[in-house]
Every structure is written in C-alpha cells, then in structure tokens.
mmCIF file of C-alpha atoms and ligand atoms in Angstrom:
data_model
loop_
_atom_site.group_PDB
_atom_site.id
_atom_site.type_symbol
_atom_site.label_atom_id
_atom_site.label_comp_id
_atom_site.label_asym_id
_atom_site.label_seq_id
_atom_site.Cartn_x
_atom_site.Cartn_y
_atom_site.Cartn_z
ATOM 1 C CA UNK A 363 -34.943 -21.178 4.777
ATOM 2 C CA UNK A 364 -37.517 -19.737 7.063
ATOM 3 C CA UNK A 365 -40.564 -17.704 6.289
ATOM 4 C CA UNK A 366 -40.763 -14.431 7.565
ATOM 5 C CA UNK A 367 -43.810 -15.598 9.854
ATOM 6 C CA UNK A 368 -42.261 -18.284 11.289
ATOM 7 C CA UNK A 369 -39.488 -15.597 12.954
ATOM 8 C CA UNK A 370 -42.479 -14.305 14.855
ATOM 9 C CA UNK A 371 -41.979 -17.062 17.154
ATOM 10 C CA UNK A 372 -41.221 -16.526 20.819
ATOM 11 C CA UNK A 373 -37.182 -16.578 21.827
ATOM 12 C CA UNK A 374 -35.808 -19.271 23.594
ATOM 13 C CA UNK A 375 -32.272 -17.537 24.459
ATOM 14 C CA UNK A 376 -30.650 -14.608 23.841
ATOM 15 C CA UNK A 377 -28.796 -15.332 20.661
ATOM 16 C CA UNK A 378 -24.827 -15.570 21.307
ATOM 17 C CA UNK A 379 -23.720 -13.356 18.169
ATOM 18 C CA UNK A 380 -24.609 -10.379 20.256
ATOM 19 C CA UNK A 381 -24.082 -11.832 24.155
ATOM 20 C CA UNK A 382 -21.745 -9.960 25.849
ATOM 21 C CA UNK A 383 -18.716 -11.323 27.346
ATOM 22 C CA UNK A 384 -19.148 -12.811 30.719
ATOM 23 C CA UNK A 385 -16.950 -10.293 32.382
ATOM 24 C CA UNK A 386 -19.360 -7.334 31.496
ATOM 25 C CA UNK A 387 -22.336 -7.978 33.415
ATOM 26 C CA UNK A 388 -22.918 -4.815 34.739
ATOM 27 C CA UNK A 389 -24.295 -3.321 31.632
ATOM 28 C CA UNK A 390 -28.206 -2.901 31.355
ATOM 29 C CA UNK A 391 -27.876 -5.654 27.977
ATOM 30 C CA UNK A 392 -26.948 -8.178 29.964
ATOM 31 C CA UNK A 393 -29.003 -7.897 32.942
ATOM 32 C CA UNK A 394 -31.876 -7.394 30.312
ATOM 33 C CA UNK A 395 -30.401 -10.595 28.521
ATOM 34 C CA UNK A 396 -30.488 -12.484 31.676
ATOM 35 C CA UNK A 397 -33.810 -11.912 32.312
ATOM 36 C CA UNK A 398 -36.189 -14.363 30.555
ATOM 37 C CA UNK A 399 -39.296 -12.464 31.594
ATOM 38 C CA UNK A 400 -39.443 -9.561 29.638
ATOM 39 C CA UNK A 401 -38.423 -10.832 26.430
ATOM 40 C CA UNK A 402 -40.268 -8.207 24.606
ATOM 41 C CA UNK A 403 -37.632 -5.335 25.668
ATOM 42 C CA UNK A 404 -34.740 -7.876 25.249
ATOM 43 C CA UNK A 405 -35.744 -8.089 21.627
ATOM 44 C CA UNK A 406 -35.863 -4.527 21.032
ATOM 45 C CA UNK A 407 -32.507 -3.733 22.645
ATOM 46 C CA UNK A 408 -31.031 -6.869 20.333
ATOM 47 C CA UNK A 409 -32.013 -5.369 17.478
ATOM 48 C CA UNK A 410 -30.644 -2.120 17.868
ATOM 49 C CA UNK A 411 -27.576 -3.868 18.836
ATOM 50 C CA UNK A 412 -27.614 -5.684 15.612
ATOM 51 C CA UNK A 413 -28.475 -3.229 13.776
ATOM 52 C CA UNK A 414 -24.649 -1.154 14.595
ATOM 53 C CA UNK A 415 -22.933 -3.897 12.778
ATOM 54 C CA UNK A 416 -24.803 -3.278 9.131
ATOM 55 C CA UNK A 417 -27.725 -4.737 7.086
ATOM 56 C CA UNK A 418 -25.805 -6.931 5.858
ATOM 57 C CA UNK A 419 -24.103 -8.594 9.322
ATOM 58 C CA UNK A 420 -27.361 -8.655 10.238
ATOM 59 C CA UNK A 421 -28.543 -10.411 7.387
ATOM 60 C CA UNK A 422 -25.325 -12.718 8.166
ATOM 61 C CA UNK A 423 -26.349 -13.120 11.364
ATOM 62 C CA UNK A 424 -30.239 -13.537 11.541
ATOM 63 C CA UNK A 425 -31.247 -13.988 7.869
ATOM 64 C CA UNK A 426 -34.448 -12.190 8.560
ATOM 65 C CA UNK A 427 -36.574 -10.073 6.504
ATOM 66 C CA UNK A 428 -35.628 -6.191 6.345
ATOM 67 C CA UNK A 429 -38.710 -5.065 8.147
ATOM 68 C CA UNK A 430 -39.335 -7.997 10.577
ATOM 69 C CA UNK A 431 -38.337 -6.860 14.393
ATOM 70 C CA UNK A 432 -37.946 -10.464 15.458
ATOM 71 C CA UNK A 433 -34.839 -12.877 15.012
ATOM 72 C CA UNK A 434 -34.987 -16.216 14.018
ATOM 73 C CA UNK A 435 -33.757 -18.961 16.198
ATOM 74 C CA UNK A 436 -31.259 -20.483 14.034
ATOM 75 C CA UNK A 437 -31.080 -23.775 15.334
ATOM 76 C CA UNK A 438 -35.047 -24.347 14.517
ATOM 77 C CA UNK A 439 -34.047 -24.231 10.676
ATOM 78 C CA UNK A 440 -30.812 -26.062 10.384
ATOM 79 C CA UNK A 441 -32.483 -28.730 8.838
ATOM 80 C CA UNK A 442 -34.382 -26.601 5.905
ATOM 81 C CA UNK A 443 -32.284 -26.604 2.821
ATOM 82 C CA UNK A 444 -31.737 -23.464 0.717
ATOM 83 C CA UNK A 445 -33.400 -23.613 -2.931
ATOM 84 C CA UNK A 446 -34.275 -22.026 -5.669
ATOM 85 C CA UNK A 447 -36.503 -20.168 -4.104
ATOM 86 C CA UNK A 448 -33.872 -18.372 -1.755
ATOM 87 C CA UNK A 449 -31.849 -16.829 -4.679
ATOM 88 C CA UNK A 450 -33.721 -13.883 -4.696
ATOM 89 C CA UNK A 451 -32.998 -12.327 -0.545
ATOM 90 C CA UNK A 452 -29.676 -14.377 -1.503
ATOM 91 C CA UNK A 453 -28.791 -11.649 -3.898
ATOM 92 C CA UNK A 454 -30.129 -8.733 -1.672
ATOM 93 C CA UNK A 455 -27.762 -10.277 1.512
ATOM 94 C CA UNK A 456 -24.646 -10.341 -1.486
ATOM 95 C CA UNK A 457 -25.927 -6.619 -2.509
ATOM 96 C CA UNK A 458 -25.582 -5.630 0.917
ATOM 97 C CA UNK A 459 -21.816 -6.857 0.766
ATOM 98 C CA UNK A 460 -21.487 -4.922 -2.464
ATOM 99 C CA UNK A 461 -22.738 -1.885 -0.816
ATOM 100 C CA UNK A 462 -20.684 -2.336 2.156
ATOM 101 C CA UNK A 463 -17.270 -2.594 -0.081
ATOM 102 C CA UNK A 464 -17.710 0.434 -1.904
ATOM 103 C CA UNK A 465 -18.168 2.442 1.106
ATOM 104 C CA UNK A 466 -14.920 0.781 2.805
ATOM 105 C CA UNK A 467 -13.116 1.681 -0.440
ATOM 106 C CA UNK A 468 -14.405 5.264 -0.535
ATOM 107 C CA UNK A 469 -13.131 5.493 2.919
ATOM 108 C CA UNK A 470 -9.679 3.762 1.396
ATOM 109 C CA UNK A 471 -9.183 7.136 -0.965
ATOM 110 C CA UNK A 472 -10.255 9.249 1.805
ATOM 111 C CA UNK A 473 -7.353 7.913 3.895
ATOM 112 C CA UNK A 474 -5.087 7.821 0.936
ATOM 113 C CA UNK A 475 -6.199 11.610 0.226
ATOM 114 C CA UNK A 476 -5.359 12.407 3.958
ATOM 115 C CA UNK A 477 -1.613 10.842 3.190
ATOM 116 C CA UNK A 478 -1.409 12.954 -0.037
ATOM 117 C CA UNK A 479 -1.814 16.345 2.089
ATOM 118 C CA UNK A 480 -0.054 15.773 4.869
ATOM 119 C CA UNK A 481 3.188 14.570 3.129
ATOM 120 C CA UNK A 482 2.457 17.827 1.064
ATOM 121 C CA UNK A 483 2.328 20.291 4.100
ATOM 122 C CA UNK A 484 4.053 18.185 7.656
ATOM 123 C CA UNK A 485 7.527 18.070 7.155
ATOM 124 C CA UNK A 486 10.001 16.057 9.209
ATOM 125 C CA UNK A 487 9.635 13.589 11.911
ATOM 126 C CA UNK A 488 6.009 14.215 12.625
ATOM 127 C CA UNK A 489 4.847 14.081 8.716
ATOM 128 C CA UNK A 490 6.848 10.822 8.549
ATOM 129 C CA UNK A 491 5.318 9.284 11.813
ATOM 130 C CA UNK A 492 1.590 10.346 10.191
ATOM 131 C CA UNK A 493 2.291 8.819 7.382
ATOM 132 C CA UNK A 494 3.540 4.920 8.628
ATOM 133 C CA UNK A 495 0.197 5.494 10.883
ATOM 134 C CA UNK A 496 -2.272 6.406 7.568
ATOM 135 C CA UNK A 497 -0.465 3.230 6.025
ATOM 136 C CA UNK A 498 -1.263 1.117 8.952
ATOM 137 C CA UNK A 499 -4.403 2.267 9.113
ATOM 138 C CA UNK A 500 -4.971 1.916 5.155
ATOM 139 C CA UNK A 501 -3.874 -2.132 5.111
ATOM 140 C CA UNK A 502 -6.423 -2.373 7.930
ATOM 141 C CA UNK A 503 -9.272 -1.010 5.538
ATOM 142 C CA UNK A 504 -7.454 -3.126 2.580
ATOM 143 C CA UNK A 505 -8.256 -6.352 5.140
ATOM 144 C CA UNK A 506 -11.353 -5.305 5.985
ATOM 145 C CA UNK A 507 -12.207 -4.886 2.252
ATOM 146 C CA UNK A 508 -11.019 -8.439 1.718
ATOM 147 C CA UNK A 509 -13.405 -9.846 4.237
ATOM 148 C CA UNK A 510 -15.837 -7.896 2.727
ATOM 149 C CA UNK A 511 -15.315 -9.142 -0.322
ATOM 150 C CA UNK A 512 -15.132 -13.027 0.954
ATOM 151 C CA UNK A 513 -18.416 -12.699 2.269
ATOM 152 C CA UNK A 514 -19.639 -11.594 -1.293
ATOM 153 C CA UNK A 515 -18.162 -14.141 -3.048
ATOM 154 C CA UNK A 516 -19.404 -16.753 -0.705
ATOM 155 C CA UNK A 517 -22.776 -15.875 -1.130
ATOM 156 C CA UNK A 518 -22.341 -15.463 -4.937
ATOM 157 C CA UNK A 519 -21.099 -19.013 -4.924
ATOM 158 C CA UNK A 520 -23.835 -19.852 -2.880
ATOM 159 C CA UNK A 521 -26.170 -18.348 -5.310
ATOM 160 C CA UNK A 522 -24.596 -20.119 -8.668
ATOM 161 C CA UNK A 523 -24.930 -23.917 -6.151
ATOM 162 C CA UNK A 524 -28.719 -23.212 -5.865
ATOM 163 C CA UNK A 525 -29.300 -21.603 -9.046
ATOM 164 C CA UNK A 526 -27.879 -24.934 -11.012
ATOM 165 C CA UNK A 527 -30.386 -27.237 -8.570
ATOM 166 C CA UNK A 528 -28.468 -27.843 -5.727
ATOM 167 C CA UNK A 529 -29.813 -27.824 -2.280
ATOM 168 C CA UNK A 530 -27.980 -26.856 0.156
ATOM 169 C CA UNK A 531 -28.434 -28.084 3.950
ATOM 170 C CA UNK A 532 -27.124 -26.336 6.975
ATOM 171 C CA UNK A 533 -26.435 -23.066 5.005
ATOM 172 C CA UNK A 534 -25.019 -21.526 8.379
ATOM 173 C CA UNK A 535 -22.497 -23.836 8.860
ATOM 174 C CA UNK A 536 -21.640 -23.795 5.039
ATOM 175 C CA UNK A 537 -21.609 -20.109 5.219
ATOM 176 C CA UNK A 538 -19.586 -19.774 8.201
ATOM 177 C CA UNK A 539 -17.015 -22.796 7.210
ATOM 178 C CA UNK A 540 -16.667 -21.205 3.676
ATOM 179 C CA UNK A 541 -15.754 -17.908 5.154
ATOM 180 C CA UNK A 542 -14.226 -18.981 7.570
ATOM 181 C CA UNK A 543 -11.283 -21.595 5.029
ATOM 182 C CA UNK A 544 -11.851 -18.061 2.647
ATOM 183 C CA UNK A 545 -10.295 -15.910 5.604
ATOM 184 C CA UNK A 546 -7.705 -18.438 6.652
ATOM 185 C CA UNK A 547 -6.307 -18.415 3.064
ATOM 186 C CA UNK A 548 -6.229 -14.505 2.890
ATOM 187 C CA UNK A 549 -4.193 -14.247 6.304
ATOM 188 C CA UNK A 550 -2.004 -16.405 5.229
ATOM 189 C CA UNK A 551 -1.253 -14.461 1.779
ATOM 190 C CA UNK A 552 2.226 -12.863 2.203
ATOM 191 C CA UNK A 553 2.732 -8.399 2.551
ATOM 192 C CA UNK A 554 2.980 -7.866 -0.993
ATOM 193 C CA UNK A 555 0.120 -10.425 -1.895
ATOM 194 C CA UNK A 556 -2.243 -8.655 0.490
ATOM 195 C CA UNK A 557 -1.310 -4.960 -0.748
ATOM 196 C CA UNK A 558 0.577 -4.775 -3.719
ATOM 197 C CA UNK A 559 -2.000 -5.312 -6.167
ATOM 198 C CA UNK A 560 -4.683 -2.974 -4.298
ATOM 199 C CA UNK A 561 -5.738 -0.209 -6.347
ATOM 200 C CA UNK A 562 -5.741 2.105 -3.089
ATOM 201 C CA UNK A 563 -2.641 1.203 -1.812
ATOM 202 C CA UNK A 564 -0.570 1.374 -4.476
ATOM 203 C CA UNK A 565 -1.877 4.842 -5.438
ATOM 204 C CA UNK A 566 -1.310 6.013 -1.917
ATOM 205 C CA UNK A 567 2.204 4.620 -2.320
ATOM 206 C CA UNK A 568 2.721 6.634 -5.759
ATOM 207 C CA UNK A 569 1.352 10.124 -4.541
ATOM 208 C CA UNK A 570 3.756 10.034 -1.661
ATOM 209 C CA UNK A 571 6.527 8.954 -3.231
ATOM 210 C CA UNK A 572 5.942 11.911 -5.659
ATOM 211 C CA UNK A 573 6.162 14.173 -2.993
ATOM 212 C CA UNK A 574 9.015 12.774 -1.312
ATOM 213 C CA UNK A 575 10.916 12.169 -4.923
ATOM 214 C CA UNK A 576 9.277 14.838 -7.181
ATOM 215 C CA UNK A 577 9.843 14.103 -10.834
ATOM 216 C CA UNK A 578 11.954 10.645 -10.467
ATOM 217 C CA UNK A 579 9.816 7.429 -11.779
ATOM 218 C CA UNK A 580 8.199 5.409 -8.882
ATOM 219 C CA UNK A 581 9.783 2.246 -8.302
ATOM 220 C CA UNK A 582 7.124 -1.165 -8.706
ATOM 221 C CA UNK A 583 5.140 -0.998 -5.471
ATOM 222 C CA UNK A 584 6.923 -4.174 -4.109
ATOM 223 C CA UNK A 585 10.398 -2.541 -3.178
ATOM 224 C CA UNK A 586 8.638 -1.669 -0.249
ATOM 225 C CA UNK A 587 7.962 -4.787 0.771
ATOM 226 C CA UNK A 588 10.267 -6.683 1.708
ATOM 227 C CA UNK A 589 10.157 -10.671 0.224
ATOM 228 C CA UNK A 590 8.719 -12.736 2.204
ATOM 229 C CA UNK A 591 8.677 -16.647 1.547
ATOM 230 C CA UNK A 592 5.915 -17.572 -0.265
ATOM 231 C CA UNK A 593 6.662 -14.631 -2.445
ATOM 232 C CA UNK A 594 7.186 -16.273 -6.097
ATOM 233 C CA UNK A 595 9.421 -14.319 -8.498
ATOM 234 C CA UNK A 596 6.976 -14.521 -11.285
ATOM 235 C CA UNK A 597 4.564 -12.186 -9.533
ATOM 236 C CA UNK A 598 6.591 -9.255 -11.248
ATOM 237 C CA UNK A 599 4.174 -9.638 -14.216
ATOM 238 C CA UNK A 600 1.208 -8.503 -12.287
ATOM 239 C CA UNK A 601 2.725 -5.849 -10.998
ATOM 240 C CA UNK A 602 4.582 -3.940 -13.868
ATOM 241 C CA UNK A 603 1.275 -1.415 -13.633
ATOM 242 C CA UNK A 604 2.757 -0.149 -10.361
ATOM 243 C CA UNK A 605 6.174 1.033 -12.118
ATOM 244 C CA UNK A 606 4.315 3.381 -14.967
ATOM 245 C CA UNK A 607 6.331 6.628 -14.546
ATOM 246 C CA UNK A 608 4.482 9.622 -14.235
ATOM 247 C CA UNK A 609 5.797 12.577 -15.305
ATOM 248 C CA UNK A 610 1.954 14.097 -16.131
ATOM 249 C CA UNK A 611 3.158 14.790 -19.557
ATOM 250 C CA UNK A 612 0.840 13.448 -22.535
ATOM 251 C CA UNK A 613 2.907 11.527 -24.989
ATOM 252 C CA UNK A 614 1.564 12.699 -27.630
ATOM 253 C CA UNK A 615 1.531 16.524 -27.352
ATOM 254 C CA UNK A 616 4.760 16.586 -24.728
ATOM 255 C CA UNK A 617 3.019 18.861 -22.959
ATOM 256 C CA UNK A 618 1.086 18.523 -19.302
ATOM 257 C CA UNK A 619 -2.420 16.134 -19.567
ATOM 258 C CA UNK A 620 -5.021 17.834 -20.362
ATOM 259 C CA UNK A 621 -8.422 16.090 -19.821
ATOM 260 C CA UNK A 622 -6.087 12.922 -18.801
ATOM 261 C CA UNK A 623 -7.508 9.805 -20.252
ATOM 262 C CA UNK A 624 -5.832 6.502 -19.499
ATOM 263 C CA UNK A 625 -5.547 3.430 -21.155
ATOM 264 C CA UNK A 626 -6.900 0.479 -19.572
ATOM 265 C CA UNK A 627 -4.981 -1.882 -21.167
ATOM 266 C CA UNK A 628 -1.531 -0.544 -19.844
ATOM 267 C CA UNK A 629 -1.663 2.242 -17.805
ATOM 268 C CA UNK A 630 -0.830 4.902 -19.596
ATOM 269 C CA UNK A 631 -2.402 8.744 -20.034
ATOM 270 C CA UNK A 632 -3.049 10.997 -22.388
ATOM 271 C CA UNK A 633 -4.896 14.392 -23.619
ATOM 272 C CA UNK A 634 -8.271 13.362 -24.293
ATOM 273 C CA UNK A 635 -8.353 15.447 -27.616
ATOM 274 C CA UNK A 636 -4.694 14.275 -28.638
ATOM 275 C CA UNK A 637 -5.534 10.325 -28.494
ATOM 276 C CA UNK A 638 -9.089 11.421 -30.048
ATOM 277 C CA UNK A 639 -7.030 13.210 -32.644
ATOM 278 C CA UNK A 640 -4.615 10.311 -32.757
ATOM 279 C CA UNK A 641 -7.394 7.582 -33.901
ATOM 280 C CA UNK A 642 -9.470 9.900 -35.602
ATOM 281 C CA UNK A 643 -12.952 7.855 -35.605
ATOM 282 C CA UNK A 644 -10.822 4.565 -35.863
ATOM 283 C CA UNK A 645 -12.494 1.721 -33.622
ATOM 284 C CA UNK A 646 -9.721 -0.971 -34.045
ATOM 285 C CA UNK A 647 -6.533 -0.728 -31.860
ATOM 286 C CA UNK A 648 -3.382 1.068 -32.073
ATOM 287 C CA UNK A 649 -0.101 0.935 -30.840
ATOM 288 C CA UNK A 650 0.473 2.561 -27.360
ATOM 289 C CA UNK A 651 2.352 5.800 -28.361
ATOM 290 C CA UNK A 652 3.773 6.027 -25.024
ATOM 291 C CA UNK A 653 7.719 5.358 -25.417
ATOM 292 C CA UNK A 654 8.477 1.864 -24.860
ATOM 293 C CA UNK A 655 5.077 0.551 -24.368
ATOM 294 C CA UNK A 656 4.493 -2.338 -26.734
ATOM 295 C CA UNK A 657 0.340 -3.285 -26.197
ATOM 296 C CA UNK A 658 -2.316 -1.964 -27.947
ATOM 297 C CA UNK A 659 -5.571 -0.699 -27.039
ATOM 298 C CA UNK A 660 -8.738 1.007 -28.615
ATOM 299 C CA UNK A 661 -10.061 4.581 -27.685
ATOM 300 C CA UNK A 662 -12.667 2.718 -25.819
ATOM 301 C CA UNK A 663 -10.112 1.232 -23.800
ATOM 302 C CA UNK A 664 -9.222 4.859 -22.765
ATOM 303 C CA UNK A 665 -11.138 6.403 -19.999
ATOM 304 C CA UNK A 666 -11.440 9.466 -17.821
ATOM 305 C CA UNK A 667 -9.210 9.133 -15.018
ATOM 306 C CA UNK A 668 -10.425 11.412 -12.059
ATOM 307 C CA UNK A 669 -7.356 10.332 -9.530
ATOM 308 C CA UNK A 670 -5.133 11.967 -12.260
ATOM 309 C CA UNK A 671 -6.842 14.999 -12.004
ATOM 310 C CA UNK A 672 -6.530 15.193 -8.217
ATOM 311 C CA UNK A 673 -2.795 14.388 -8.814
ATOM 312 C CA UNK A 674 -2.189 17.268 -11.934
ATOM 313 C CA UNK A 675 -3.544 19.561 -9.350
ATOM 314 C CA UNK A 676 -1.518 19.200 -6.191
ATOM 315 C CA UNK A 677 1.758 18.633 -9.195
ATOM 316 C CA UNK A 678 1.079 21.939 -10.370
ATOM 317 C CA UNK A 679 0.300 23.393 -7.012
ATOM 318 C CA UNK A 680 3.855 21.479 -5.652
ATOM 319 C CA UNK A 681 6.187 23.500 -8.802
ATOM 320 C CA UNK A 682 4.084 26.571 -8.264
ATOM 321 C CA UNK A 683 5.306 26.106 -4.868
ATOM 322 C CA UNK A 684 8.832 25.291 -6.128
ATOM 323 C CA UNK A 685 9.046 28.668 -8.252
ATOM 324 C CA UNK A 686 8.202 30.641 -5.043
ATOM 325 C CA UNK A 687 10.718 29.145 -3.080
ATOM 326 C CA UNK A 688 13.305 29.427 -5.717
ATOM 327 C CA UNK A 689 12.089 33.364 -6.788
ATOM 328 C CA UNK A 690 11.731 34.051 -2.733
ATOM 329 C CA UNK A 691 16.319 32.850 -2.836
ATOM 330 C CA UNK A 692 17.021 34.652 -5.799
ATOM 331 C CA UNK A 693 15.628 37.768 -3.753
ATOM 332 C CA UNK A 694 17.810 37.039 -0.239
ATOM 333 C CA UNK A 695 21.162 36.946 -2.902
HETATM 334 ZN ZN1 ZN B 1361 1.002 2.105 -23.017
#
C-alpha cells in the first residue's frame, strides 16, 4: 500500500469514481475535469466531491491518509501487496464502516418512531398510505445497512488474511470483487430473509400492529411476507422472537412493567425489582417465569430495554385515550 508521500504525486486523470456522466458537461466539474492545466483547482473541487460520500467511501475509494489533500492514482500501486503493516489504517477504514452503520440504524428507529406516531394520530387512507411509504423507505435503510455492513466485514476479513501472514496483491480488485459476490448474495436473499430478522423492522412491524390491533398478540413478523421460493420452512426457529406477545404486563407481579428489563435469552420482560426479587443475589439461571416459556436465563442475561419504555408510554397514553373516548359516549347517552 502506498505511503502517504508518494500520493503527493502529480495526477494523471481525473479519477472515474467521481467523473460525471458524459451527458452532464455543462457543470463547472467537468469543464474543470476536462481541463488538464489547472490541476491544482481540479484537485480541490475532487475532494470536496469525495468528501459528500463519507470518510469511509473515501477511504474506499482513494485509500489515502485522513489529512492528505491529494488522491492516489490507483493504478500506480496495484502491484504493492497489503501486509502486516496495513492492519492498522485497515482497522480505521473498517471503523469508519462501524461508524457509518450505527448512524444508518439510528436513522432506522427514527423512521420506525415516525411510523409509531403517525399510525397513532392519521387515521384512514392517508395514515395507511404514510405508513406502506415509511416501510418502503425503512427496507431501503435495512439495504443500505447491509451494504454497510458487507463493506465491514470485507475489510475485517481482509484484516484476519494479513494479520495470519498473508499478502494480499491487488487489494482493489479483491475489495471490490469481494463486495461486489457479498452484494450479489444479499440481493438475491428472499423478502423475509432481507427483513424479517432486522431488529428495526420487526419492531416497526410490532408497534403498528399494536396500534392497529391493540391488546391482541402480534403474529411472527413473516405473515407479512408473503413466501417466496427460496424461503425454507425451517426458518420458523429464528424467528419465534418476533411472535413474543406483549401485553406490557410483568409476569411476575401481573401488573404493568415497571423499569422493564428483558431477557436476552428469550425475549421476555419484566419489573426490574420483581426478577431482582425473583433471584435474590442468585448468579446461576432460572426458569423463565413467563407462561409457557421453557429457557432459562441469568439476571445478567436481563437488561434495560429502552424501546419498551418508549412503547409503555404511547400504551398508556393510547388507553388513557381509550377512557376519554369511552367517558366522552357515556356523556352523549
Ligand atoms: Zn421467557
């Protein structure tokens, strides 16, 4: 891999990763682009190009140093093979991913917040068109996260390659073909393989089916989604998490969560001081106490579950709601 010095070297040609398409060459980029003579301001207006796609596209892209306002000419280096010595900036680039994700998913529980209120408050056609729209929009995010997350793993595998001895030659094309076969695979994955097991989705799913429902047990997340073939039957067993009822009543006290706590291992929520009270400084496991739930978990196993606590809050603004409603009929007769 190049030094950063060696990037200080004069451009050849625009790089193609941020050309424009042939059909736009009216804007000032491409006339600058075009123009081999003033390759200082071509550089500058690359960059800041560049620079709208992320650190770590960039980093994809150029594999230059944070600070360094030049980019490298790629095909100068295909020959220098990635070592050892790369595994450091290899991490950052992989970091960078990381970072990336957990804004996409933040954005995820903003949309699936959005969903939450609207199916709360629109009613009728319009709510229901909003709502198909939010989903829409949500898989997008969900695919987007995937790539994401492709390009992570790539570069983690990358990482483990070079950390174990092996060089690797032409890292762009390895990088590129990798994501690339790692991409092909995901858009090939079926509806319910893309969505059904994403945290996100399947949340957004529950909350509006709450709304829409109130009080009857959400059906697992994949009888929305219709089979589709390459869809194996024994997927169910991923996906029992989806069909935990929620009735926001703590098993143990039968009264609404307080503090809700739930239990990694299966799902289910409780009172923080009831399941406290329930293994009383004991660190082993115990048996679920939720009714019909057969796995066992420790009270490490239990933790604070903020989304719960979002959800207990519009719940008991949604019957406050009801009791209005039902108080303002009782009035009219
Ligand atoms: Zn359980």
């Amino acid at each position: 891999m190049p030094a950063a010095s060696s990037s200080r070297r004069k451009r050849v040609a625009p790089s193609s990763d941020i050309e424009d398409g042939p059909t736009q060459k009216s804007t000032r980029e491409d006339v600058e682009e075009e123009d081999d003579e003033q390759p200082q301001r071509v550089v500058k207006k690359e960059k800041k190009v560049v620079k709208g796609k992320g650190r770590a596209a960039e980093a994809y892209h150029s594999e230059e140093e944070e600070d360094d306002d030049d980019k490298i000419d790629v095909d100068s280096f295909a020959d220098q093979p990635l070592d050892k010595s790369h595994i450091i900036s290899m991490n950052g680039f992989a970091s960078d991913w990381g970072t990336m994700i957990k804004t996409v998913q933040r954005t995820n529980n903003m949309v699936a917040d959005v969903a939450v209120a609207l199916a709360d408050n629109v009613e009728g056609d319009v709510g229901k068109k909003g709502l198909l729209e939010l989903e829409r929009f949500l898989k997008e995010l969900v695919d987007i996260e995937s790539e994401m997350h492709i390009n992570y793993e790539v570069i983690q595998n990358l990482v483990q390659q070079v950390t174990i001895g092996t060089e690797i030659d032409n890292i762009v094309e390895q990088y590129q073909d990798n994501v690339r076969k790692n991409k092909e695979s995901y858009t090939s994955k079926t509806t319910r393989q893309k969505y059904a097991k994403n945290e996100t989705y399947k949340n957004f799913k529950q909350s509006v089916y709450e709304i829409e429902h109130p009080g009857e047990a959400m059906p697992p997340v994949t009888e929305f989604m219709p089979k589709e073939s390459g869809d194996d039957s024994d997927d169910d067993d991923d996906l029992e998490m989806g069909a935990v009822t929620q009735d926001y009543k703590c098993p143990l006290t039968l009264r609404p969560l307080e503090n809700p706590v739930t239990s990694e291992t299966c799902g289910h929520s409780f009172s923080q001081d009831a399941i406290r009270e329930m293994f009383a400084g004991f660190r082993g496991s115990k048996k679920c106490p939720a009714s019909g739930c057969t796995r066992e978990f420790r009270l490490v196993d239990c933790k604070p579950n903020k989304e719960l606590v979002k959800k207990l809050r519009l719940h008991a603004r949604r019957l406050k709601k009801k009791e209005q409603e039902q108080d303002a009929e009782e009035v009219i007769e």
